[in-house]
Amino acid sequence: MTDPTTLSHLRRAIDVARSAREHGNHPFGAVLVDASGRIVLEAENTVTTHRDATGHAETNLVRLASNQLDADELAGATLVTSTEPCAMCSGAIYWAGIGAVVFGLSESGLLAITGAHPENPTLALPCREVFAAGGRDIRVTGPLLEDEAATVHEGFWV
């Protein structure tokens, strides 16, 4: 059983994803939780509004975190995201030195929703596999609350 605080953080990431959608972007959101369990940063997807293919919620969050936190803080942090990080985002999380990831909707679950949508050219590469290819451990928890995390995508990828 996952603790209620983690689920609360995940629900906040889903709310941030909803906000991204409301702002005209793809429905993905992420929050960064420090070692004491407090949300310290949030970021939403900005692919459409910033016209930047790398503007995923997780990479946006990594950029913010890397500018504001030192290496020890990043190592003790957990990136909580509405949807499993893609290969690009997983690489950013790895290189930033973030110690843990929690996600809602799995990459395979997202693919089942989006199909071959041209705005979501999904790589079938789970974040655990990306992290396993690296030289340090990143704790991964997920998928969690997949049904809740999927709701923000309803009607978007049509």
Coordinates of N, CA and C in Angstrom, one line a residue:
M1 N 0.8 -1.2 0.0 CA 0.0 0.0 0.0 C 0.9 1.2 0.0
T2 N 0.6 2.1 -0.9 CA 1.3 3.4 -1.0 C 0.8 4.4 0.0
D3 N 1.6 5.2 0.7 CA 1.2 6.1 1.7 C 0.3 7.2 1.2
P4 N -0.6 7.7 2.0 CA -1.5 8.8 1.6 C -0.8 10.0 1.1
T5 N 0.3 10.4 1.6 CA 1.0 11.6 1.2 C 1.5 11.4 -0.2
T6 N 2.0 10.3 -0.6 CA 2.5 10.0 -2.0 C 1.3 10.1 -2.9
L7 N 0.2 9.6 -2.5 CA -1.0 9.6 -3.4 C -1.5 11.1 -3.5
S8 N -1.4 11.8 -2.5 CA -1.8 13.3 -2.5 C -0.9 14.0 -3.5
H9 N 0.4 13.7 -3.4 CA 1.3 14.4 -4.4 C 1.0 14.0 -5.8
L10 N 0.7 12.7 -6.0 CA 0.3 12.3 -7.3 C -0.9 13.0 -7.8
R11 N -1.9 13.1 -7.0 CA -3.1 13.8 -7.4 C -2.8 15.3 -7.7
R12 N -1.9 15.9 -7.0 CA -1.5 17.2 -7.4 C -0.8 17.3 -8.7
A13 N 0.0 16.3 -9.1 CA 0.6 16.2 -10.4 C -0.5 16.1 -11.5
I14 N -1.5 15.3 -11.2 CA -2.6 15.2 -12.1 C -3.4 16.5 -12.3
D15 N -3.5 17.3 -11.2 CA -4.1 18.6 -11.3 C -3.3 19.5 -12.1
V16 N -1.9 19.4 -12.0 CA -1.0 20.2 -12.8 C -1.2 19.8 -14.3
A17 N -1.4 18.6 -14.6 CA -1.6 18.1 -15.9 C -2.9 18.7 -16.5
R18 N -3.9 18.7 -15.6 CA -5.2 19.4 -16.0 C -5.0 20.8 -16.4
S19 N -4.2 21.5 -15.6 CA -3.9 22.9 -15.9 C -3.1 23.1 -17.2
A20 N -2.2 22.2 -17.5 CA -1.5 22.2 -18.8 C -2.5 22.1 -19.9
R21 N -3.4 21.2 -19.8 CA -4.5 21.1 -20.8 C -5.3 22.4 -21.0
E22 N -5.7 22.9 -19.8 CA -6.4 24.2 -19.8 C -5.6 25.3 -20.5
H23 N -4.3 25.3 -20.4 CA -3.5 26.3 -21.0 C -3.1 26.0 -22.5
G24 N -3.7 25.0 -23.0 CA -3.5 24.7 -24.5 C -2.4 23.7 -24.7
N25 N -1.9 23.0 -23.7 CA -0.8 22.1 -23.9 C -1.3 20.6 -23.7
H26 N -0.4 19.7 -23.9 CA -0.6 18.3 -23.7 C -0.8 18.1 -22.2
P27 N -1.7 17.1 -21.8 CA -2.1 17.0 -20.4 C -1.1 16.2 -19.6
F28 N 0.0 16.8 -19.2 CA 1.0 16.2 -18.4 C 1.5 17.2 -17.3
G29 N 1.7 16.7 -16.1 CA 2.1 17.6 -15.0 C 3.0 16.8 -14.1
A30 N 3.9 17.6 -13.4 CA 4.8 17.0 -12.5 C 5.1 17.9 -11.3
V31 N 5.4 17.3 -10.2 CA 5.8 18.1 -9.0 C 7.1 17.5 -8.4
L32 N 7.9 18.3 -7.7 CA 9.1 17.8 -7.1 C 8.9 17.9 -5.6
V33 N 9.1 16.7 -4.9 CA 8.9 16.6 -3.5 C 10.3 16.5 -2.8
D34 N 10.6 17.3 -1.8 CA 11.9 17.3 -1.2 C 11.9 16.1 -0.2
A35 N 13.1 15.9 0.4 CA 13.3 14.8 1.3 C 12.4 14.8 2.5
S36 N 11.8 16.0 2.9 CA 10.9 16.0 4.0 C 9.5 15.8 3.6
G37 N 9.2 15.6 2.3 CA 7.9 15.3 1.8 C 7.1 16.4 1.4
R38 N 7.7 17.6 1.2 CA 7.0 18.8 0.9 C 7.2 19.1 -0.6
I39 N 6.1 19.5 -1.3 CA 6.2 19.9 -2.7 C 7.0 21.2 -2.8
V40 N 8.1 21.2 -3.6 CA 8.9 22.5 -3.7 C 8.8 23.1 -5.0
L41 N 8.4 22.3 -6.1 CA 8.3 22.9 -7.4 C 7.2 22.1 -8.2
E42 N 6.7 22.8 -9.2 CA 5.7 22.2 -10.0 C 6.0 22.7 -11.5
A43 N 5.6 21.8 -12.4 CA 5.8 22.2 -13.8 C 4.8 21.5 -14.7
E44 N 4.3 22.1 -15.7 CA 3.4 21.5 -16.6 C 4.0 21.4 -18.0
N45 N 3.4 20.6 -18.8 CA 3.8 20.5 -20.2 C 3.6 21.8 -20.9
T46 N 4.6 22.2 -21.8 CA 4.5 23.5 -22.5 C 4.9 23.3 -24.0
V47 N 4.7 22.1 -24.5 CA 5.1 21.7 -25.8 C 4.4 22.6 -26.9
T48 N 3.2 22.8 -26.7 CA 2.4 23.6 -27.7 C 2.6 25.1 -27.5
T49 N 2.4 25.6 -26.3 CA 2.5 27.1 -26.2 C 3.9 27.6 -26.3
H50 N 4.9 26.8 -26.0 CA 6.3 27.3 -26.2 C 7.0 26.8 -27.5
R51 N 6.2 26.0 -28.2 CA 6.6 25.5 -29.5 C 8.0 24.8 -29.3
D52 N 8.1 23.9 -28.3 CA 9.3 23.2 -27.9 C 9.0 21.8 -27.7
A53 N 9.5 20.9 -28.5 CA 9.2 19.5 -28.4 C 9.8 18.9 -27.1
T54 N 10.7 19.6 -26.5 CA 11.3 19.1 -25.2 C 10.6 19.7 -24.0
G55 N 9.5 20.4 -24.2 CA 8.8 21.0 -23.1 C 7.9 20.1 -22.3
H56 N 8.3 18.9 -22.1 CA 7.5 18.0 -21.3 C 7.5 18.4 -19.8
A57 N 6.5 18.1 -19.1 CA 6.4 18.5 -17.7 C 7.7 18.1 -16.9
E58 N 8.1 16.9 -17.1 CA 9.3 16.5 -16.3 C 10.6 17.2 -16.7
T59 N 10.8 17.5 -18.0 CA 12.0 18.2 -18.4 C 11.9 19.6 -17.9
N60 N 10.7 20.2 -18.0 CA 10.6 21.6 -17.4 C 10.9 21.6 -15.9
L61 N 10.4 20.6 -15.2 CA 10.7 20.5 -13.8 C 12.1 20.3 -13.5
V62 N 12.8 19.4 -14.3 CA 14.2 19.2 -14.1 C 15.0 20.5 -14.3
R63 N 14.6 21.3 -15.3 CA 15.3 22.6 -15.5 C 15.2 23.5 -14.3
L64 N 14.0 23.6 -13.8 CA 13.7 24.4 -12.6 C 14.5 23.9 -11.4
A65 N 14.4 22.6 -11.2 CA 15.1 22.0 -10.0 C 16.6 22.2 -10.1
S66 N 17.2 22.0 -11.3 CA 18.6 22.0 -11.5 C 19.1 23.5 -11.2
N67 N 18.3 24.4 -11.5 CA 18.7 25.8 -11.2 C 18.5 26.3 -9.8
Q68 N 17.7 25.6 -9.0 CA 17.4 26.0 -7.7 C 17.9 25.1 -6.5
L69 N 18.2 23.9 -6.8 CA 18.6 23.0 -5.8 C 20.0 22.4 -6.0
D70 N 20.7 22.1 -4.9 CA 22.0 21.5 -5.1 C 21.9 20.0 -5.3
A71 N 23.1 19.4 -5.5 CA 23.1 18.0 -5.8 C 22.5 17.1 -4.7
D72 N 22.8 17.4 -3.4 CA 22.3 16.6 -2.3 C 20.8 16.8 -2.2
E73 N 20.2 18.0 -2.5 CA 18.8 18.1 -2.5 C 18.1 17.3 -3.6
L74 N 18.7 17.4 -4.8 CA 18.2 16.6 -5.9 C 18.2 15.1 -5.6
A75 N 19.3 14.6 -5.0 CA 19.4 13.2 -4.7 C 18.3 12.8 -3.7
G76 N 17.9 13.6 -2.8 CA 16.9 13.3 -1.9 C 15.5 13.6 -2.3
A77 N 15.4 14.1 -3.5 CA 14.0 14.5 -4.0 C 13.4 13.4 -4.8
T78 N 12.0 13.5 -4.9 CA 11.2 12.6 -5.7 C 10.5 13.4 -6.7
L79 N 10.6 13.0 -8.0 CA 9.8 13.6 -9.0 C 8.5 12.8 -9.2
V80 N 7.4 13.4 -9.0 CA 6.1 12.8 -9.0 C 5.4 13.3 -10.3
T81 N 4.9 12.4 -11.1 CA 4.4 12.8 -12.4 C 3.1 12.1 -12.8
S82 N 2.3 12.8 -13.5 CA 1.0 12.3 -13.8 C 1.1 11.0 -14.7
T83 N 2.1 11.0 -15.5 CA 2.3 9.9 -16.5 C 3.7 9.5 -16.5
E84 N 4.0 8.2 -16.7 CA 5.3 7.7 -16.7 C 6.3 8.5 -17.6
P85 N 7.4 8.9 -17.1 CA 8.4 9.7 -17.9 C 8.8 8.9 -19.2
C86 N 8.8 9.6 -20.3 CA 9.3 9.1 -21.5 C 10.8 8.9 -21.4
A87 N 11.4 8.4 -22.5 CA 12.8 8.1 -22.5 C 13.6 9.4 -22.4
M88 N 13.2 10.5 -23.0 CA 13.8 11.8 -22.9 C 13.8 12.3 -21.5
C89 N 12.6 12.3 -20.9 CA 12.5 12.8 -19.5 C 13.2 11.9 -18.5
S90 N 13.2 10.6 -18.8 CA 13.9 9.7 -17.9 C 15.4 10.1 -17.9
G91 N 16.0 10.4 -19.1 CA 17.3 10.8 -19.2 C 17.6 12.0 -18.5
A92 N 16.7 13.0 -18.6 CA 16.9 14.3 -17.8 C 16.9 14.1 -16.3
I93 N 16.0 13.2 -15.9 CA 15.9 12.9 -14.4 C 17.2 12.2 -14.0
Y94 N 17.7 11.3 -14.8 CA 18.9 10.6 -14.4 C 20.1 11.6 -14.4
W95 N 20.2 12.4 -15.4 CA 21.4 13.3 -15.4 C 21.3 14.4 -14.3
A96 N 20.1 14.8 -13.9 CA 19.9 15.8 -12.9 C 20.3 15.2 -11.5
G97 N 20.2 13.9 -11.4 CA 20.6 13.2 -10.1 C 19.4 13.1 -9.1
I98 N 18.2 13.2 -9.6 CA 17.0 13.0 -8.8 C 16.9 11.6 -8.3
G99 N 16.6 11.4 -7.1 CA 16.7 10.1 -6.5 C 15.5 9.1 -6.7
A100 N 14.4 9.6 -7.0 CA 13.2 8.8 -7.0 C 12.1 9.3 -8.0
V101 N 11.3 8.5 -8.5 CA 10.2 8.8 -9.4 C 9.0 8.1 -9.0
V102 N 7.9 8.8 -9.0 CA 6.5 8.2 -8.8 C 5.7 8.6 -9.9
F103 N 5.0 7.7 -10.6 CA 4.1 8.1 -11.7 C 2.7 7.5 -11.6
G104 N 1.8 8.1 -12.3 CA 0.4 7.6 -12.4 C 0.2 6.7 -13.5
L105 N -0.2 7.2 -14.7 CA -0.5 6.4 -15.8 C 0.8 5.9 -16.5
S106 N 0.8 4.6 -16.8 CA 2.0 4.0 -17.4 C 2.1 4.4 -18.8
E107 N 3.3 4.3 -19.4 CA 3.6 4.6 -20.8 C 2.7 3.7 -21.7
S108 N 2.6 2.4 -21.3 CA 1.7 1.6 -22.1 C 0.3 2.0 -22.0
G109 N -0.2 2.4 -20.8 CA -1.5 2.9 -20.7 C -1.8 4.1 -21.5
L110 N -0.8 5.0 -21.6 CA -0.9 6.2 -22.4 C -1.0 5.9 -23.9
L111 N -0.2 4.9 -24.3 CA -0.2 4.5 -25.7 C -1.6 3.9 -26.0
A112 N -2.2 3.2 -25.1 CA -3.5 2.6 -25.3 C -4.6 3.7 -25.6
I113 N -4.4 4.9 -24.9 CA -5.3 6.0 -25.0 C -5.0 6.8 -26.3
T114 N -3.7 7.1 -26.6 CA -3.3 7.9 -27.7 C -3.3 7.2 -29.1
G115 N -3.0 5.9 -29.0 CA -2.8 5.2 -30.3 C -1.6 5.8 -31.1
A116 N -1.8 5.9 -32.3 CA -0.7 6.5 -33.2 C -0.9 8.0 -33.4
H117 N -1.4 8.7 -32.4 CA -1.6 10.1 -32.5 C -0.2 10.8 -32.9
P118 N -0.2 11.7 -33.9 CA 1.1 12.3 -34.3 C 1.7 13.2 -33.3
E119 N 0.9 13.7 -32.3 CA 1.5 14.6 -31.3 C 2.0 13.8 -30.1
N120 N 1.9 12.5 -30.1 CA 2.5 11.6 -29.1 C 3.1 10.4 -29.7
P121 N 4.3 10.6 -30.3 CA 5.0 9.5 -30.9 C 5.7 8.7 -29.8
T122 N 5.0 7.9 -29.1 CA 5.5 7.2 -27.9 C 6.6 6.2 -28.2
L123 N 7.6 6.2 -27.4 CA 8.7 5.1 -27.5 C 8.3 4.1 -26.5
A124 N 8.3 2.8 -26.9 CA 7.9 1.7 -25.9 C 9.2 1.4 -25.1
L125 N 9.5 2.3 -24.2 CA 10.7 2.2 -23.4 C 10.4 2.6 -22.0
P126 N 10.0 1.8 -21.1 CA 9.6 2.2 -19.7 C 10.8 2.9 -19.0
C127 N 10.4 3.8 -18.1 CA 11.5 4.5 -17.4 C 12.4 3.6 -16.6
R128 N 11.9 2.5 -16.1 CA 12.7 1.6 -15.3 C 13.9 1.1 -16.2
E129 N 13.6 0.8 -17.5 CA 14.6 0.3 -18.4 C 15.7 1.4 -18.7
V130 N 15.2 2.6 -18.8 CA 16.2 3.7 -19.0 C 17.1 3.9 -17.8
F131 N 16.5 3.9 -16.6 CA 17.3 4.0 -15.4 C 18.2 2.9 -15.2
A132 N 17.8 1.7 -15.5 CA 18.6 0.5 -15.3 C 19.8 0.5 -16.2
A133 N 19.8 1.2 -17.3 CA 21.0 1.3 -18.1 C 22.0 2.3 -17.6
G134 N 21.7 3.0 -16.5 CA 22.6 4.0 -15.9 C 23.5 3.4 -14.8
G135 N 24.3 4.3 -14.2 CA 25.2 3.8 -13.2 C 24.8 4.1 -11.8
R136 N 23.6 4.5 -11.6 CA 23.1 4.8 -10.2 C 21.6 4.4 -10.1
D137 N 21.2 4.1 -8.9 CA 19.8 3.6 -8.7 C 18.9 4.8 -8.6
I138 N 17.8 4.7 -9.2 CA 16.7 5.6 -9.1 C 15.5 4.8 -8.7
R139 N 14.9 5.1 -7.5 CA 13.7 4.3 -7.0 C 12.5 4.7 -7.9
V140 N 11.8 3.7 -8.4 CA 10.6 4.0 -9.2 C 9.4 3.3 -8.5
T141 N 8.3 4.1 -8.4 CA 7.0 3.6 -7.9 C 6.0 4.0 -8.9
G142 N 5.2 3.0 -9.4 CA 4.2 3.2 -10.3 C 4.0 2.1 -11.3
P143 N 2.9 2.0 -11.9 CA 1.9 3.0 -12.0 C 1.0 3.0 -10.7
L144 N 0.5 4.1 -10.4 CA -0.5 4.3 -9.3 C -1.6 5.2 -9.8
L145 N -2.8 4.9 -9.3 CA -4.0 5.7 -9.6 C -4.2 5.9 -11.1
E146 N -3.9 4.8 -11.9 CA -3.9 4.9 -13.3 C -5.3 5.4 -13.9
D147 N -6.4 5.0 -13.3 CA -7.7 5.4 -13.8 C -7.8 6.9 -13.6
E148 N -7.4 7.5 -12.4 CA -7.5 8.9 -12.2 C -6.6 9.6 -13.1
A149 N -5.4 9.1 -13.3 CA -4.4 9.8 -14.2 C -4.9 9.8 -15.6
A150 N -5.6 8.8 -16.0 CA -6.1 8.7 -17.4 C -7.2 9.7 -17.7
T151 N -7.9 10.1 -16.7 CA -9.1 11.0 -16.9 C -8.7 12.3 -17.6
V152 N -7.5 12.8 -17.3 CA -7.1 14.1 -17.8 C -6.9 14.0 -19.4
H153 N -6.7 12.8 -19.9 CA -6.5 12.6 -21.3 C -7.8 12.4 -22.1
E154 N -8.9 12.2 -21.3 CA -10.2 11.9 -22.0 C -10.6 12.9 -23.0
G155 N -10.8 12.5 -24.3 CA -11.2 13.5 -25.3 C -10.1 14.3 -25.9
F156 N -8.9 14.2 -25.3 CA -7.8 15.1 -25.8 C -7.2 14.6 -27.1
W157 N -6.9 13.3 -27.2 CA -6.1 12.7 -28.3 C -7.1 12.2 -29.4
V158 N -8.0 13.1 -29.8 CA -8.9 12.7 -30.9 C -8.6 13.4 -32.2

